[in-house]
């Protein structure tokens, strides 16, 4: 028998080594040093949606985007960087979250390809923490706790019956409830900053409201239980133009902008545009005490939203329209002279006036509050209507909605 050539054996050994897959651990090398890290900007259940999103990222944002099926997540991951340098991956993800429209970018650390039945050395989703909070990444995030529901819609009436305040039916996330997890991302179009607010979902087939859902936190949305599954999602945040989107509950990823974040929630973006010249917005969440030109405490948030809007753009000039329910004259409760209690029935005075005078005082009190917080008075006009422009019959169940303040943008 011929003895094998020693050099041939050595050559075969090195060929075998070089032909091994690139993710196999080499002698003397730390496992953590070779685990790939993917900077992910979206995840999709359908390949066609991943293709469209990848093309959009390449063409519109000039990113070196690619997509690949993550067999360990069973989703198509669209990513813009793959590197074994975790620090570099987190740095790029942080940059995209703060400097681009891809504010939900995260890092997937682990293998994408390979047999899902095998053990993945590392398989975790990393969401970079804001620089102001921590220099370390947050690993394997859990669902965020939803913020407390705000005091909700109710109407105040004057010169008529007064309706009680109703609690908002604002839904938040609960992993024990049935439904699909959504994240309604409300951001300002000009700078991508988050906007506080809710969205309303309407079952299209039955033309009924499914509920209010908080923005920018994960929420569970129950099925509309309709044949088509079609829904209309309406975002109407004061200070911004009303926006709505059509979505199919059974196939929500039809739109190219719908992606899944690291927690598996379907992200539905709303880029909100500030009000512009000619727009008129109703301050639905500004309420007044009965027969008074004094705001109730729950009005603070929306009035401060108006204050923020005026501070944000010094060119804004507005007209404040006041409306009442009905046109009858009666008792009018006003703030006493030199009082600063805009939201309480303290330091008040009573008088008698017409509905138009009451609506005048209500519009004026908002103007005075804004002036007290630094807004120049010449940027605001007042228009009192009394009960001349009702939106419902003054004796109807919805008469309380006639009591309102509207903001008209005169200049922007």
PDB file of C-alpha atoms in Angstrom, residues 139-271:
ATOM      1  CA  UNK A 139     -31.259  44.872  24.998  1.00  0.00           C
ATOM      2  CA  UNK A 140     -34.320  42.736  24.267  1.00  0.00           C
ATOM      3  CA  UNK A 141     -36.860  45.464  25.056  1.00  0.00           C
ATOM      4  CA  UNK A 142     -40.260  44.720  26.526  1.00  0.00           C
ATOM      5  CA  UNK A 143     -43.448  46.630  25.869  1.00  0.00           C
ATOM      6  CA  UNK A 144     -43.514  50.175  27.098  1.00  0.00           C
ATOM      7  CA  UNK A 145     -46.021  51.027  29.796  1.00  0.00           C
ATOM      8  CA  UNK A 146     -48.817  53.129  28.375  1.00  0.00           C
ATOM      9  CA  UNK A 147     -49.307  56.618  29.705  1.00  0.00           C
ATOM     10  CA  UNK A 148     -52.368  57.339  31.771  1.00  0.00           C
ATOM     11  CA  UNK A 149     -55.475  58.137  29.779  1.00  0.00           C
ATOM     12  CA  UNK A 150     -56.315  61.831  29.711  1.00  0.00           C
ATOM     13  CA  UNK A 151     -59.592  63.336  30.746  1.00  0.00           C
ATOM     14  CA  UNK A 152     -61.674  63.103  27.634  1.00  0.00           C
ATOM     15  CA  UNK A 153     -64.330  64.716  25.591  1.00  0.00           C
ATOM     16  CA  UNK A 154     -67.281  66.199  27.256  1.00  0.00           C
ATOM     17  CA  UNK A 155     -69.192  69.285  26.542  1.00  0.00           C
ATOM     18  CA  UNK A 156     -69.794  72.227  28.752  1.00  0.00           C
ATOM     19  CA  UNK A 157     -73.005  73.983  28.091  1.00  0.00           C
ATOM     20  CA  UNK A 158     -74.154  77.423  29.032  1.00  0.00           C
ATOM     21  CA  UNK A 159     -77.648  78.822  29.195  1.00  0.00           C
ATOM     22  CA  UNK A 160     -78.801  75.186  29.009  1.00  0.00           C
ATOM     23  CA  UNK A 161     -78.230  71.857  30.789  1.00  0.00           C
ATOM     24  CA  UNK A 162     -74.657  70.853  31.667  1.00  0.00           C
ATOM     25  CA  UNK A 163     -73.336  67.443  30.647  1.00  0.00           C
ATOM     26  CA  UNK A 164     -71.006  65.443  32.925  1.00  0.00           C
ATOM     27  CA  UNK A 165     -67.390  64.773  32.010  1.00  0.00           C
ATOM     28  CA  UNK A 166     -66.869  61.341  30.474  1.00  0.00           C
ATOM     29  CA  UNK A 167     -63.695  59.301  30.862  1.00  0.00           C
ATOM     30  CA  UNK A 168     -61.842  58.594  27.642  1.00  0.00           C
ATOM     31  CA  UNK A 169     -62.024  55.120  26.206  1.00  0.00           C
ATOM     32  CA  UNK A 170     -58.362  55.321  25.206  1.00  0.00           C
ATOM     33  CA  UNK A 171     -56.920  51.854  24.664  1.00  0.00           C
ATOM     34  CA  UNK A 172     -53.392  50.870  25.702  1.00  0.00           C
ATOM     35  CA  UNK A 173     -51.307  47.733  25.325  1.00  0.00           C
ATOM     36  CA  UNK A 174     -52.111  44.589  27.280  1.00  0.00           C
ATOM     37  CA  UNK A 175     -50.517  41.329  26.196  1.00  0.00           C
ATOM     38  CA  UNK A 176     -53.352  39.387  27.823  1.00  0.00           C
ATOM     39  CA  UNK A 177     -56.011  40.911  25.591  1.00  0.00           C
ATOM     40  CA  UNK A 178     -56.883  39.774  22.103  1.00  0.00           C
ATOM     41  CA  UNK A 179     -55.936  41.827  19.102  1.00  0.00           C
ATOM     42  CA  UNK A 180     -53.025  42.916  16.960  1.00  0.00           C
ATOM     43  CA  UNK A 181     -50.298  45.079  18.418  1.00  0.00           C
ATOM     44  CA  UNK A 182     -49.942  48.469  16.736  1.00  0.00           C
ATOM     45  CA  UNK A 183     -47.790  51.523  17.285  1.00  0.00           C
ATOM     46  CA  UNK A 184     -49.357  54.679  15.881  1.00  0.00           C
ATOM     47  CA  UNK A 185     -46.322  56.901  15.406  1.00  0.00           C
ATOM     48  CA  UNK A 186     -47.340  60.569  15.563  1.00  0.00           C
ATOM     49  CA  UNK A 187     -44.498  62.871  14.528  1.00  0.00           C
ATOM     50  CA  UNK A 188     -44.186  66.446  13.404  1.00  0.00           C
ATOM     51  CA  UNK A 189     -43.316  66.585   9.717  1.00  0.00           C
ATOM     52  CA  UNK A 190     -40.922  69.513  10.053  1.00  0.00           C
ATOM     53  CA  UNK A 191     -38.496  67.887  12.493  1.00  0.00           C
ATOM     54  CA  UNK A 192     -39.775  64.331  13.187  1.00  0.00           C
ATOM     55  CA  UNK A 193     -40.393  65.116  16.871  1.00  0.00           C
ATOM     56  CA  UNK A 194     -43.041  63.013  18.596  1.00  0.00           C
ATOM     57  CA  UNK A 195     -46.465  64.595  19.016  1.00  0.00           C
ATOM     58  CA  UNK A 196     -48.686  63.722  21.947  1.00  0.00           C
ATOM     59  CA  UNK A 197     -52.134  62.614  20.864  1.00  0.00           C
ATOM     60  CA  UNK A 198     -54.576  59.814  20.075  1.00  0.00           C
ATOM     61  CA  UNK A 199     -56.020  58.239  16.962  1.00  0.00           C
ATOM     62  CA  UNK A 200     -59.595  57.167  16.414  1.00  0.00           C
ATOM     63  CA  UNK A 201     -60.342  53.947  14.537  1.00  0.00           C
ATOM     64  CA  UNK A 202     -63.550  53.487  12.568  1.00  0.00           C
ATOM     65  CA  UNK A 203     -64.939  50.191  11.296  1.00  0.00           C
ATOM     66  CA  UNK A 204     -65.650  51.088   7.653  1.00  0.00           C
ATOM     67  CA  UNK A 205     -68.215  48.354   6.986  1.00  0.00           C
ATOM     68  CA  UNK A 206     -70.340  49.182  10.018  1.00  0.00           C
ATOM     69  CA  UNK A 207     -69.527  52.910  10.106  1.00  0.00           C
ATOM     70  CA  UNK A 208     -68.978  52.752  13.850  1.00  0.00           C
ATOM     71  CA  UNK A 209     -66.192  53.909  16.127  1.00  0.00           C
ATOM     72  CA  UNK A 210     -63.945  51.132  17.427  1.00  0.00           C
ATOM     73  CA  UNK A 211     -62.295  53.384  20.004  1.00  0.00           C
ATOM     74  CA  UNK A 212     -59.522  55.852  20.730  1.00  0.00           C
ATOM     75  CA  UNK A 213     -55.935  54.595  20.840  1.00  0.00           C
ATOM     76  CA  UNK A 214     -52.948  56.407  22.281  1.00  0.00           C
ATOM     77  CA  UNK A 215     -50.170  57.447  19.944  1.00  0.00           C
ATOM     78  CA  UNK A 216     -46.463  56.598  20.273  1.00  0.00           C
ATOM     79  CA  UNK A 217     -46.986  53.651  22.627  1.00  0.00           C
ATOM     80  CA  UNK A 218     -47.821  50.032  21.722  1.00  0.00           C
ATOM     81  CA  UNK A 219     -51.563  49.292  21.836  1.00  0.00           C
ATOM     82  CA  UNK A 220     -53.686  46.243  21.137  1.00  0.00           C
ATOM     83  CA  UNK A 221     -56.355  46.823  18.492  1.00  0.00           C
ATOM     84  CA  UNK A 222     -59.183  44.250  18.426  1.00  0.00           C
ATOM     85  CA  UNK A 223     -60.482  42.922  15.138  1.00  0.00           C
ATOM     86  CA  UNK A 224     -63.345  44.961  13.643  1.00  0.00           C
ATOM     87  CA  UNK A 225     -65.074  41.587  13.075  1.00  0.00           C
ATOM     88  CA  UNK A 226     -66.293  42.805   9.712  1.00  0.00           C
ATOM     89  CA  UNK A 227     -66.154  40.865   6.471  1.00  0.00           C
ATOM     90  CA  UNK A 228     -63.611  43.131   4.770  1.00  0.00           C
ATOM     91  CA  UNK A 229     -61.542  44.145   7.810  1.00  0.00           C
ATOM     92  CA  UNK A 230     -61.264  47.687   6.436  1.00  0.00           C
ATOM     93  CA  UNK A 231     -60.601  50.453   8.958  1.00  0.00           C
ATOM     94  CA  UNK A 232     -60.159  54.216   8.827  1.00  0.00           C
ATOM     95  CA  UNK A 233     -57.624  55.636  11.265  1.00  0.00           C
ATOM     96  CA  UNK A 234     -58.113  59.329  12.027  1.00  0.00           C
ATOM     97  CA  UNK A 235     -55.514  61.501  13.742  1.00  0.00           C
ATOM     98  CA  UNK A 236     -56.894  64.890  14.767  1.00  0.00           C
ATOM     99  CA  UNK A 237     -54.433  66.556  17.135  1.00  0.00           C
ATOM    100  CA  UNK A 238     -55.007  70.220  17.868  1.00  0.00           C
ATOM    101  CA  UNK A 239     -52.494  72.475  16.134  1.00  0.00           C
ATOM    102  CA  UNK A 240     -52.073  70.088  13.212  1.00  0.00           C
ATOM    103  CA  UNK A 241     -54.081  69.303  10.129  1.00  0.00           C
ATOM    104  CA  UNK A 242     -56.425  66.363  10.427  1.00  0.00           C
ATOM    105  CA  UNK A 243     -54.947  63.233   8.827  1.00  0.00           C
ATOM    106  CA  UNK A 244     -56.458  59.844   8.132  1.00  0.00           C
ATOM    107  CA  UNK A 245     -55.282  56.527   6.730  1.00  0.00           C
ATOM    108  CA  UNK A 246     -57.092  53.532   5.333  1.00  0.00           C
ATOM    109  CA  UNK A 247     -55.919  50.151   6.614  1.00  0.00           C
ATOM    110  CA  UNK A 248     -57.017  46.550   6.279  1.00  0.00           C
ATOM    111  CA  UNK A 249     -56.847  44.760   9.610  1.00  0.00           C
ATOM    112  CA  UNK A 250     -56.370  41.371   7.955  1.00  0.00           C
ATOM    113  CA  UNK A 251     -53.570  42.555   5.664  1.00  0.00           C
ATOM    114  CA  UNK A 252     -52.115  45.679   7.322  1.00  0.00           C
ATOM    115  CA  UNK A 253     -48.768  45.609   5.530  1.00  0.00           C
ATOM    116  CA  UNK A 254     -50.237  46.438   2.130  1.00  0.00           C
ATOM    117  CA  UNK A 255     -48.932  50.014   2.436  1.00  0.00           C
ATOM    118  CA  UNK A 256     -45.213  50.505   1.877  1.00  0.00           C
ATOM    119  CA  UNK A 257     -44.846  52.584   5.048  1.00  0.00           C
ATOM    120  CA  UNK A 258     -46.232  49.968   7.429  1.00  0.00           C
ATOM    121  CA  UNK A 259     -43.364  48.091   9.116  1.00  0.00           C
ATOM    122  CA  UNK A 260     -42.836  46.000  12.235  1.00  0.00           C
ATOM    123  CA  UNK A 261     -40.605  47.289  15.006  1.00  0.00           C
ATOM    124  CA  UNK A 262     -38.323  45.269  17.261  1.00  0.00           C
ATOM    125  CA  UNK A 263     -41.237  44.311  19.536  1.00  0.00           C
ATOM    126  CA  UNK A 264     -43.308  42.993  16.625  1.00  0.00           C
ATOM    127  CA  UNK A 265     -45.760  45.912  16.666  1.00  0.00           C
ATOM    128  CA  UNK A 266     -47.068  47.192  13.335  1.00  0.00           C
ATOM    129  CA  UNK A 267     -45.868  50.793  13.034  1.00  0.00           C
ATOM    130  CA  UNK A 268     -48.384  53.128  11.368  1.00  0.00           C
ATOM    131  CA  UNK A 269     -46.767  56.551  10.756  1.00  0.00           C
ATOM    132  CA  UNK A 270     -48.586  59.866  10.818  1.00  0.00           C
ATOM    133  CA  UNK A 271     -46.472  62.829   9.647  1.00  0.00           C
TER     134      UNK A 271
END
